[in-house]
PDB file of C-alpha atoms in Angstrom:
ATOM      1  CA  SER A   1     159.680  56.971  22.250  1.00 66.00           C
ATOM      2  CA  TYR A   2     160.814  53.413  21.701  1.00 67.00           C
ATOM      3  CA  ASN A   3     159.873  50.227  23.498  1.00 77.00           C
ATOM      4  CA  PRO A   4     163.544  49.098  24.887  1.00 73.00           C
ATOM      5  CA  SER A   5     163.181  45.548  22.940  1.00 75.00           C
ATOM      6  CA  ASP A   6     162.452  47.513  19.660  1.00 76.00           C
ATOM      7  CA  PHE A   7     165.396  49.898  20.261  1.00 69.00           C
ATOM      8  CA  VAL A   8     167.810  47.259  21.014  1.00 67.00           C
ATOM      9  CA  SER A   9     166.851  45.350  17.905  1.00 70.00           C
ATOM     10  CA  GLN A  10     167.313  48.264  15.721  1.00 69.00           C
ATOM     11  CA  LEU A  11     170.856  48.550  17.178  1.00 67.00           C
ATOM     12  CA  GLY A  12     171.555  45.038  16.607  1.00 69.00           C
ATOM     13  CA  LEU A  13     172.130  43.874  20.118  1.00 71.00           C
ATOM     14  CA  ASN A  14     169.982  41.639  22.389  1.00 75.00           C
ATOM     15  CA  GLU A  15     168.067  43.239  25.291  1.00 73.00           C
ATOM     16  CA  PHE A  16     170.273  41.412  27.861  1.00 76.00           C
ATOM     17  CA  ASN A  17     173.333  42.945  26.625  1.00 79.00           C
ATOM     18  CA  ALA A  18     171.723  46.448  26.349  1.00 76.00           C
ATOM     19  CA  TRP A  19     170.657  46.447  30.038  1.00 84.00           C
ATOM     20  CA  GLY A  20     174.487  45.323  31.140  1.00 86.00           C
ATOM     21  CA  ILE A  21     175.916  48.232  29.145  1.00 83.00           C
ATOM     22  CA  LEU A  22     173.760  50.649  30.849  1.00 86.00           C
ATOM     23  CA  LYS A  23     174.503  49.246  34.087  1.00 91.00           C
ATOM     24  CA  ALA A  24     178.113  49.406  33.634  1.00 89.00           C
ATOM     25  CA  LEU A  25     177.496  53.006  32.639  1.00 88.00           C
ATOM     26  CA  ILE A  26     175.832  53.856  35.616  1.00 91.00           C
ATOM     27  CA  ASP A  27     178.077  52.107  37.990  1.00 93.00           C
ATOM     28  CA  LEU A  28     180.785  54.040  36.221  1.00 90.00           C
ATOM     29  CA  CYS A  29     179.011  57.470  36.584  1.00 90.00           C
ATOM     30  CA  LEU A  30     178.255  56.673  40.647  1.00 92.00           C
ATOM     31  CA  GLY A  31     181.841  56.479  41.127  1.00 92.00           C
ATOM     32  CA  LEU A  32     182.864  60.162  39.748  1.00 90.00           C
ATOM     33  CA  ASP A  33     182.775  63.151  41.803  1.00 91.00           C
ATOM     34  CA  GLU A  34     179.680  65.296  41.867  1.00 91.00           C
ATOM     35  CA  GLY A  35     179.307  67.557  38.992  1.00 90.00           C
ATOM     36  CA  LYS A  36     177.971  67.777  35.179  1.00 91.00           C
ATOM     37  CA  TYR A  37     179.198  65.432  32.668  1.00 91.00           C
ATOM     38  CA  VAL A  38     178.609  64.904  28.989  1.00 90.00           C
ATOM     39  CA  ILE A  39     178.493  61.378  27.154  1.00 88.00           C
ATOM     40  CA  MET A  40     179.724  61.524  23.631  1.00 90.00           C
ATOM     41  CA  ARG A  41     180.114  59.008  21.014  1.00 84.00           C
ATOM     42  CA  ASP A  42     181.844  59.153  17.823  1.00 83.00           C
ATOM     43  CA  PRO A  43     179.450  57.446  15.232  1.00 83.00           C
ATOM     44  CA  ASN A  44     182.428  56.018  13.413  1.00 87.00           C
ATOM     45  CA  LYS A  45     184.048  54.306  16.234  1.00 83.00           C
ATOM     46  CA  PRO A  46     182.956  52.047  18.875  1.00 79.00           C
ATOM     47  CA  LEU A  47     183.884  54.192  21.802  1.00 83.00           C
ATOM     48  CA  ILE A  48     182.278  56.219  24.390  1.00 84.00           C
ATOM     49  CA  GLN A  49     183.857  59.116  25.969  1.00 89.00           C
ATOM     50  CA  LEU A  50     182.852  61.068  29.186  1.00 89.00           C
ATOM     51  CA  TYR A  51     183.638  64.530  29.505  1.00 91.00           C
ATOM     52  CA  ARG A  52     183.336  66.740  32.756  1.00 92.00           C
ATOM     53  CA  VAL A  53     181.983  70.256  32.210  1.00 90.00           C
ATOM     54  CA  PRO A  54     181.727  73.179  34.046  1.00 90.00           C
ATOM     55  CA  PRO A  55     178.589  73.472  36.441  1.00 86.00           C
ATOM     56  CA  ASN A  56     176.722  76.235  34.476  1.00 85.00           C
ATOM     57  CA  SER A  57     177.023  74.620  31.089  1.00 84.00           C
ATOM     58  CA  PHE A  58     173.858  74.095  29.061  1.00 81.00           C
ATOM     59  CA  GLU A  59     171.709  76.189  31.435  1.00 80.00           C
ATOM     60  CA  ASP A  60     169.179  78.656  29.658  1.00 72.00           C
ATOM     61  CA  ASN A  61     169.558  82.197  30.030  1.00 65.00           C
ATOM     62  CA  ASP A  62     167.193  84.625  29.035  1.00 58.00           C
ATOM     63  CA  SER A  63     169.929  86.994  27.402  1.00 56.00           C
ATOM     64  CA  ASP A  64     170.523  83.982  24.936  1.00 51.00           C
ATOM     65  CA  ASN A  65     167.091  84.212  23.663  1.00 53.00           C
ATOM     66  CA  ASP A  66     167.083  87.633  22.333  1.00 53.00           C
ATOM     67  CA  ASP A  67     165.976  86.423  18.749  1.00 57.00           C
ATOM     68  CA  GLU A  68     162.537  85.293  20.288  1.00 58.00           C
ATOM     69  CA  LYS A  69     159.657  87.657  20.188  1.00 56.00           C
ATOM     70  CA  PRO A  70     157.973  88.253  23.502  1.00 55.00           C
ATOM     71  CA  ASP A  71     154.669  86.528  23.902  1.00 56.00           C
ATOM     72  CA  PRO A  72     151.887  89.528  24.176  1.00 53.00           C
ATOM     73  CA  ALA A  73     149.500  87.188  25.987  1.00 56.00           C
ATOM     74  CA  ALA A  74     152.144  86.663  28.850  1.00 53.00           C
ATOM     75  CA  ASN A  75     151.809  90.254  29.695  1.00 52.00           C
ATOM     76  CA  ALA A  76     147.908  90.428  29.779  1.00 48.00           C
TER      77      ALA A  76
END
């Protein structure tokens, strides 16, 4: 975990600008329809893209964890 001041200094920003960017992003998201979204940034471009994804995306399913061994202590 980072202190906000340390984090923005690592990014080469000042703290005031970082909070302004975060506020603009939150305001944008509040204006969207209810749903699930993903924010992505290409590391080589100064561009953030927002994608709407299906509601059941990124949810844990027990069937996806077939390679995990059961915990014997859980059955005791």
